[in-house]
Amino acid sequence: MIPADFHEYVYSEPGSRGTGGPVQEYGVPMLRDVSSGDLGLGVRSVTSYNGLRVTADSAYLFDIPPNLIIRTESPVARNLFDGKKAIGVELTSGTQYFATQETIISTGAIDSPKILLLSGMGPQDELAELGIPVTSVRPGVGNNFKDKCMVYLKAHLQPGTVLSINMSDVAHWQQQWEEDRTGLMVVEPCRITTRYFKLENPGTFAEFQQLDEQAKQLLMRPRTTAYEIAPVRNICGSNNWRFLVRDACHLDAPSINGKFSLRSSDPAAAPIIPLDYLKNPYDRRVLVESTKNAIDFIYSSKSLLLSPSWASQVKQTRTFWYSSLQR
């Protein structure tokens, strides 16, 4: 099991130090468990433990069992087959490894379909066009590629909204962490929060009405989120430390799927991955509405999140954003 920290920082002191207070004032419920499926704000589990980033190496390879052999710098070109049974893999170097039981491909959303297609498993016409012998006709390989696009918004925070900070504070935190692995350096990586939303009254938008019935039914389910917004407090500057509130608006459940295809039969060739972000009008509508929601949160918070230099530009900036989003 990979260690994953979940910190009480946002919940215990929401009014002065975390992001929870202003979000609750905005009418968003707090979630104790983001895996519950409910809508609201929650703290995500992150791959950080005791102030250290947890990687596949540190999680799984710290104490290597004697029956595990790892080959680094050994990219796989294709699977090897005996008829339709996978019996091993061939590396780009030509070296072959044969399985005694199973061959498992677990190389992520890009390299997994790449290896399968190079092995002759995929849409027959695409493989034939590249001169790759067909091992198994699998039309779905390379299709239904899902990804999230997002919009980032940033603004300087009002002084006093969060703890004051200077370079000596940061140096102290770092020294404390290096000495005994305690302090704010342990806490900071574990405060990633996310707000989960549905699009209000989607039926009033023409873009929603243009979707097919199956897509509409999916989006109308109580726990199908349309978008998520991740408010993050950032520290910026070298000598003049300032805090930023950053809202990242993520498009959930996009209506358009991307596609993965090979450029050639050469394993070293870069693949072709048209993602088709925002090609569907409904996806554009959701991202527009989520960005407007994030802007309203930043500008309308009762906690006066914005610094005076930003607050004086609220009306002008909001007008600019809204007009830009409508284009």
Short mmCIF file of C-alpha atoms in Angstrom, two decimals:
data_model
loop_
_atom_site.label_atom_id
_atom_site.label_comp_id
_atom_site.label_asym_id
_atom_site.label_seq_id
_atom_site.Cartn_x
_atom_site.Cartn_y
_atom_site.Cartn_z
CA MET A 1 0.00 0.00 0.00
CA ILE A 2 1.27 3.49 -0.89
CA PRO A 3 1.23 5.92 2.08
CA ALA A 4 -1.05 8.90 1.39
CA ASP A 5 -1.40 11.79 3.81
CA PHE A 6 -4.73 13.42 4.62
CA HIS A 7 -4.29 16.47 6.83
CA GLU A 8 -6.78 18.27 9.10
CA TYR A 9 -5.18 21.63 8.33
CA VAL A 10 -8.02 22.93 6.17
CA TYR A 11 -10.73 21.83 8.60
CA SER A 12 -9.15 22.77 11.93
CA GLU A 13 -8.35 26.40 11.13
CA PRO A 14 -10.49 27.38 8.16
CA GLY A 15 -10.93 31.03 9.09
CA SER A 16 -7.32 32.14 9.13
CA ARG A 17 -5.03 29.62 7.52
CA GLY A 18 -6.84 27.18 5.27
CA THR A 19 -9.01 27.48 2.20
CA GLY A 20 -12.07 26.02 3.90
CA GLY A 21 -13.46 29.15 5.56
CA PRO A 22 -14.07 31.33 2.48
CA VAL A 23 -15.42 28.34 0.56
CA GLN A 24 -17.95 27.55 3.30
CA GLU A 25 -19.02 31.21 3.34
CA TYR A 26 -19.66 30.87 -0.39
CA GLY A 27 -22.19 28.12 0.36
CA VAL A 28 -20.14 25.06 -0.57
CA PRO A 29 -20.44 22.13 1.90
CA MET A 30 -17.30 20.54 3.34
CA LEU A 31 -16.58 16.89 2.57
CA ARG A 32 -14.74 14.69 5.02
CA ASP A 33 -14.23 12.07 2.31
CA VAL A 34 -13.85 13.08 -1.34
CA SER A 35 -14.47 9.45 -2.33
CA SER A 36 -18.04 9.63 -1.01
CA GLY A 37 -19.38 10.86 -4.34
CA ASP A 38 -21.04 13.88 -2.74
CA LEU A 39 -20.63 17.41 -4.09
CA GLY A 40 -18.70 20.03 -2.11
CA LEU A 41 -15.14 20.81 -0.98
CA GLY A 42 -12.74 18.16 0.27
CA VAL A 43 -9.06 17.52 0.82
CA ARG A 44 -7.57 15.09 -1.65
CA SER A 45 -5.15 12.35 -0.75
CA VAL A 46 -1.75 13.09 -2.20
CA THR A 47 1.38 11.05 -2.81
CA SER A 48 3.25 12.71 0.03
CA TYR A 49 4.24 11.11 3.31
CA ASN A 50 6.11 12.77 6.17
CA GLY A 51 7.07 15.64 3.89
CA LEU A 52 8.49 13.46 1.13
CA ARG A 53 7.04 12.80 -2.30
CA VAL A 54 6.10 9.15 -2.68
CA THR A 55 7.04 7.70 -6.06
CA ALA A 56 6.67 4.28 -7.62
CA ASP A 57 10.31 3.72 -6.73
CA SER A 58 10.04 4.67 -3.05
CA ALA A 59 6.67 2.95 -2.62
CA TYR A 60 7.38 -0.39 -4.26
CA LEU A 61 11.12 -0.76 -4.69
CA PHE A 62 12.48 0.21 -1.28
CA ASP A 63 12.70 -3.43 -0.21
CA ILE A 64 12.83 -5.44 -3.43
CA PRO A 65 11.72 -9.07 -3.03
CA PRO A 66 14.18 -11.70 -4.27
CA ASN A 67 11.85 -12.88 -7.05
CA LEU A 68 11.62 -9.43 -8.68
CA ILE A 69 14.10 -8.36 -11.37
CA ILE A 70 13.93 -4.79 -12.68
CA ARG A 71 15.36 -3.72 -16.03
CA THR A 72 15.69 0.04 -16.42
CA GLU A 73 16.34 1.85 -19.71
CA SER A 74 14.58 -1.06 -21.44
CA PRO A 75 11.67 0.32 -23.52
CA VAL A 76 9.31 -2.31 -24.88
CA ALA A 77 8.64 -2.33 -28.62
CA ARG A 78 5.92 -4.97 -28.83
CA ASN A 79 4.44 -8.13 -27.37
CA LEU A 80 5.54 -11.52 -28.58
CA PHE A 81 2.81 -14.00 -29.51
CA ASP A 82 2.36 -17.70 -30.02
CA GLY A 83 -0.79 -17.61 -32.12
CA LYS A 84 -3.07 -15.34 -30.11
CA LYS A 85 -1.35 -15.95 -26.78
CA ALA A 86 1.09 -13.33 -25.50
CA ILE A 87 4.27 -15.09 -24.44
CA GLY A 88 6.64 -12.19 -23.76
CA VAL A 89 7.96 -8.85 -24.96
CA GLU A 90 10.59 -7.55 -27.35
CA LEU A 91 12.58 -4.44 -26.47
CA THR A 92 13.51 -1.72 -28.93
CA SER A 93 17.04 -3.09 -28.71
CA GLY A 94 15.84 -6.45 -30.05
CA THR A 95 16.25 -8.25 -26.73
CA GLN A 96 13.40 -10.63 -25.98
CA TYR A 97 11.98 -11.75 -22.64
CA PHE A 98 9.62 -14.69 -22.39
CA ALA A 99 6.94 -15.20 -19.76
CA THR A 100 6.52 -18.35 -17.70
CA GLN A 101 2.92 -17.43 -16.85
CA GLU A 102 1.55 -14.00 -17.85
CA THR A 103 2.55 -10.91 -19.81
CA ILE A 104 1.08 -7.80 -18.19
CA ILE A 105 1.11 -4.44 -19.96
CA SER A 106 0.80 -1.57 -17.46
CA THR A 107 2.39 1.46 -19.09
CA GLY A 108 -0.20 4.21 -18.76
CA ALA A 109 -2.78 5.80 -21.02
CA ILE A 110 -0.31 6.50 -23.83
CA ASP A 111 2.26 3.71 -23.90
CA SER A 112 -0.24 0.90 -23.24
CA PRO A 113 -2.22 1.42 -26.49
CA LYS A 114 1.05 2.15 -28.26
CA ILE A 115 2.50 -1.25 -27.35
CA LEU A 116 -0.77 -3.02 -28.19
CA LEU A 117 -0.99 -1.38 -31.62
CA LEU A 118 2.66 -2.12 -32.39
CA SER A 119 1.88 -5.71 -31.41
CA GLY A 120 -0.89 -5.95 -34.00
CA MET A 121 -3.81 -5.51 -31.61
CA GLY A 122 -6.15 -2.74 -32.74
CA PRO A 123 -8.33 -1.47 -35.62
CA GLN A 124 -7.61 -3.61 -38.67
CA ASP A 125 -7.55 -0.78 -41.22
CA GLU A 126 -5.13 1.33 -39.18
CA LEU A 127 -2.74 -1.58 -38.67
CA ALA A 128 -2.87 -2.55 -42.36
CA GLU A 129 -2.11 1.03 -43.42
CA LEU A 130 1.10 0.94 -41.36
CA GLY A 131 2.05 -2.55 -42.51
CA ILE A 132 1.69 -4.08 -39.04
CA PRO A 133 0.57 -7.74 -39.10
CA VAL A 134 -2.79 -8.13 -37.35
CA THR A 135 -2.66 -10.35 -34.29
CA SER A 136 -6.13 -9.56 -33.00
CA VAL A 137 -8.75 -7.14 -34.36
CA ARG A 138 -9.56 -4.77 -31.48
CA PRO A 139 -11.38 -1.65 -32.76
CA GLY A 140 -11.43 -0.05 -29.31
CA VAL A 141 -7.65 0.15 -28.86
CA GLY A 142 -6.63 3.79 -29.13
CA ASN A 143 -10.19 5.11 -28.97
CA ASN A 144 -12.11 6.77 -26.13
CA PHE A 145 -9.07 8.68 -24.90
CA LYS A 146 -10.19 10.83 -21.94
CA ASP A 147 -8.40 13.82 -20.49
CA LYS A 148 -9.30 16.97 -18.57
CA CYS A 149 -8.60 20.46 -19.76
CA MET A 150 -8.52 23.33 -17.30
CA VAL A 151 -8.31 27.08 -16.82
CA TYR A 152 -6.03 28.66 -14.18
CA LEU A 153 -6.97 31.87 -12.37
CA LYS A 154 -4.68 33.63 -9.90
CA ALA A 155 -5.04 36.65 -7.62
CA HIS A 156 -3.04 38.16 -4.76
CA LEU A 157 -4.53 37.57 -1.32
CA GLN A 158 -5.54 40.26 1.15
CA PRO A 159 -2.80 40.78 3.81
CA GLY A 160 -3.83 38.96 6.97
CA THR A 161 -6.03 36.46 5.15
CA VAL A 162 -3.36 33.85 5.78
CA LEU A 163 -0.34 33.65 8.02
CA SER A 164 2.26 36.33 7.38
CA ILE A 165 5.48 34.92 6.02
CA ASN A 166 8.97 35.96 5.18
CA MET A 167 12.12 34.28 3.97
CA SER A 168 13.35 33.57 7.51
CA ASP A 169 10.12 31.65 8.18
CA VAL A 170 10.67 29.49 5.13
CA ALA A 171 14.29 28.88 6.11
CA HIS A 172 13.15 27.85 9.60
CA TRP A 173 10.55 25.46 8.19
CA GLN A 174 13.14 23.86 5.95
CA GLN A 175 15.65 23.52 8.79
CA GLN A 176 13.01 21.95 11.03
CA TRP A 177 12.06 19.46 8.34
CA GLU A 178 15.69 18.53 7.67
CA GLU A 179 16.29 17.97 11.39
CA ASP A 180 13.27 15.90 12.42
CA ARG A 181 10.82 15.75 9.47
CA THR A 182 8.22 17.92 11.26
CA GLY A 183 6.69 21.38 10.78
CA LEU A 184 4.87 23.17 7.99
CA MET A 185 7.01 21.59 5.27
CA VAL A 186 5.24 18.34 6.16
CA VAL A 187 1.80 19.95 6.10
CA GLU A 188 1.92 22.06 2.94
CA PRO A 189 1.93 19.23 0.35
CA CYS A 190 -1.16 17.72 2.00
CA ARG A 191 -3.51 20.69 1.65
CA ILE A 192 -4.69 20.19 -1.91
CA THR A 193 -8.42 20.83 -1.93
CA THR A 194 -11.04 20.40 -4.64
CA ARG A 195 -14.62 21.61 -5.01
CA TYR A 196 -16.96 19.37 -7.01
CA PHE A 197 -19.95 20.89 -8.83
CA LYS A 198 -22.81 20.14 -11.16
CA LEU A 199 -23.89 22.66 -13.76
CA GLU A 200 -26.92 24.51 -12.38
CA ASN A 201 -30.06 24.11 -14.49
CA PRO A 202 -28.27 22.50 -17.45
CA GLY A 203 -31.56 22.13 -19.31
CA THR A 204 -31.69 25.90 -19.79
CA PHE A 205 -28.61 25.81 -22.00
CA ALA A 206 -29.01 25.13 -25.71
CA GLU A 207 -25.69 23.26 -25.67
CA PHE A 208 -27.12 20.69 -23.25
CA GLN A 209 -30.21 20.14 -25.39
CA GLN A 210 -27.97 19.29 -28.36
CA LEU A 211 -26.52 16.25 -26.54
CA ASP A 212 -27.89 12.77 -27.15
CA GLU A 213 -30.24 11.26 -24.57
CA GLN A 214 -27.64 8.89 -23.12
CA ALA A 215 -25.25 11.78 -22.42
CA LYS A 216 -28.05 13.83 -20.87
CA GLN A 217 -29.05 10.99 -18.54
CA LEU A 218 -25.46 10.54 -17.41
CA LEU A 219 -24.98 14.24 -16.68
CA MET A 220 -28.27 14.46 -14.77
CA ARG A 221 -27.29 11.75 -12.29
CA PRO A 222 -26.96 13.25 -8.79
CA ARG A 223 -23.29 12.29 -8.42
CA THR A 224 -22.05 13.05 -11.93
CA THR A 225 -19.94 16.18 -11.58
CA ALA A 226 -19.72 18.63 -14.45
CA TYR A 227 -16.60 20.39 -13.23
CA GLU A 228 -14.25 20.77 -10.30
CA ILE A 229 -12.36 23.78 -8.98
CA ALA A 230 -9.16 23.40 -6.99
CA PRO A 231 -8.37 26.44 -4.80
CA VAL A 232 -4.70 26.43 -3.83
CA ARG A 233 -2.74 28.94 -1.78
CA ASN A 234 0.64 29.66 -3.31
CA ILE A 235 3.70 31.55 -2.09
CA CYS A 236 5.48 33.64 -4.68
CA GLY A 237 8.38 36.04 -4.84
CA SER A 238 11.96 35.98 -3.60
CA ASN A 239 12.46 38.92 -1.25
CA ASN A 240 8.87 40.16 -1.28
CA TRP A 241 6.76 37.17 -0.25
CA ARG A 242 3.12 37.27 -1.30
CA PHE A 243 0.30 34.79 -1.23
CA LEU A 244 -1.77 33.86 -4.24
CA VAL A 245 -5.10 32.14 -4.42
CA ARG A 246 -5.15 29.91 -7.47
CA ASP A 247 -8.32 28.40 -8.81
CA ALA A 248 -7.90 25.63 -11.37
CA CYS A 249 -11.16 24.88 -13.20
CA HIS A 250 -11.22 21.28 -14.47
CA LEU A 251 -13.73 20.02 -17.02
CA ASP A 252 -15.18 16.71 -15.81
CA ALA A 253 -17.06 14.23 -18.00
CA PRO A 254 -16.06 15.78 -21.35
CA SER A 255 -18.45 14.97 -24.18
CA ILE A 256 -15.72 14.40 -26.75
CA ASN A 257 -13.17 11.60 -26.65
CA GLY A 258 -9.67 11.90 -28.00
CA LYS A 259 -7.90 9.27 -30.05
CA PHE A 260 -4.50 7.60 -29.99
CA SER A 261 -2.92 6.33 -33.19
CA LEU A 262 0.52 5.39 -34.43
CA ARG A 263 2.49 7.61 -36.76
CA SER A 264 4.42 4.63 -38.13
CA SER A 265 5.45 1.10 -37.24
CA ASP A 266 8.65 2.48 -35.71
CA PRO A 267 8.41 2.23 -31.88
CA ALA A 268 10.56 5.36 -31.58
CA ALA A 269 8.13 7.51 -33.59
CA ALA A 270 5.96 9.92 -31.61
CA PRO A 271 2.27 8.91 -31.67
CA ILE A 272 -0.62 11.05 -32.92
CA ILE A 273 -2.98 12.12 -30.12
CA PRO A 274 -5.70 14.60 -31.12
CA LEU A 275 -7.47 15.36 -27.83
CA ASP A 276 -10.26 17.47 -29.35
CA TYR A 277 -10.54 19.64 -26.25
CA LEU A 278 -13.72 21.77 -26.18
CA LYS A 279 -14.83 20.58 -29.60
CA ASN A 280 -18.32 20.00 -28.26
CA PRO A 281 -20.32 23.20 -27.51
CA TYR A 282 -21.53 21.75 -24.20
CA ASP A 283 -17.95 21.27 -22.97
CA ARG A 284 -17.25 24.90 -23.79
CA ARG A 285 -20.36 25.95 -21.89
CA VAL A 286 -19.33 23.98 -18.79
CA LEU A 287 -15.85 25.49 -18.78
CA VAL A 288 -17.29 29.00 -19.22
CA GLU A 289 -19.69 28.50 -16.30
CA SER A 290 -17.02 26.96 -14.06
CA THR A 291 -14.66 29.84 -14.75
CA LYS A 292 -17.41 32.35 -13.95
CA ASN A 293 -18.04 30.45 -10.70
CA ALA A 294 -14.35 30.65 -9.77
CA ILE A 295 -14.22 34.36 -10.58
CA ASP A 296 -17.29 35.02 -8.44
CA PHE A 297 -15.72 33.12 -5.54
CA ILE A 298 -12.50 35.11 -5.69
CA TYR A 299 -14.21 38.48 -6.08
CA SER A 300 -17.25 37.94 -3.83
CA SER A 301 -15.74 36.23 -0.78
CA LYS A 302 -16.81 37.72 2.56
CA SER A 303 -13.26 37.10 3.79
CA LEU A 304 -11.89 39.81 1.47
CA LEU A 305 -9.51 37.46 -0.25
CA LEU A 306 -8.23 40.04 -2.70
CA SER A 307 -5.49 42.50 -1.85
CA PRO A 308 -6.42 46.21 -2.19
CA SER A 309 -4.50 46.50 -5.46
CA TRP A 310 -6.69 43.77 -6.93
CA ALA A 311 -9.94 44.77 -5.24
CA SER A 312 -9.84 48.17 -6.94
CA GLN A 313 -9.86 46.40 -10.31
CA VAL A 314 -12.66 43.94 -9.55
CA LYS A 315 -15.36 45.41 -11.78
CA GLN A 316 -13.03 46.03 -14.71
CA THR A 317 -11.39 42.60 -14.46
CA ARG A 318 -14.67 40.70 -14.11
CA THR A 319 -16.11 42.48 -17.14
CA PHE A 320 -12.98 41.57 -19.13
CA TRP A 321 -13.17 37.90 -18.13
CA TYR A 322 -16.86 37.55 -18.88
CA SER A 323 -16.52 39.17 -22.29
CA SER A 324 -13.49 36.97 -23.08
CA LEU A 325 -15.31 33.79 -22.07
CA GLN A 326 -18.23 34.55 -24.34
CA ARG A 327 -16.05 34.79 -27.45
#
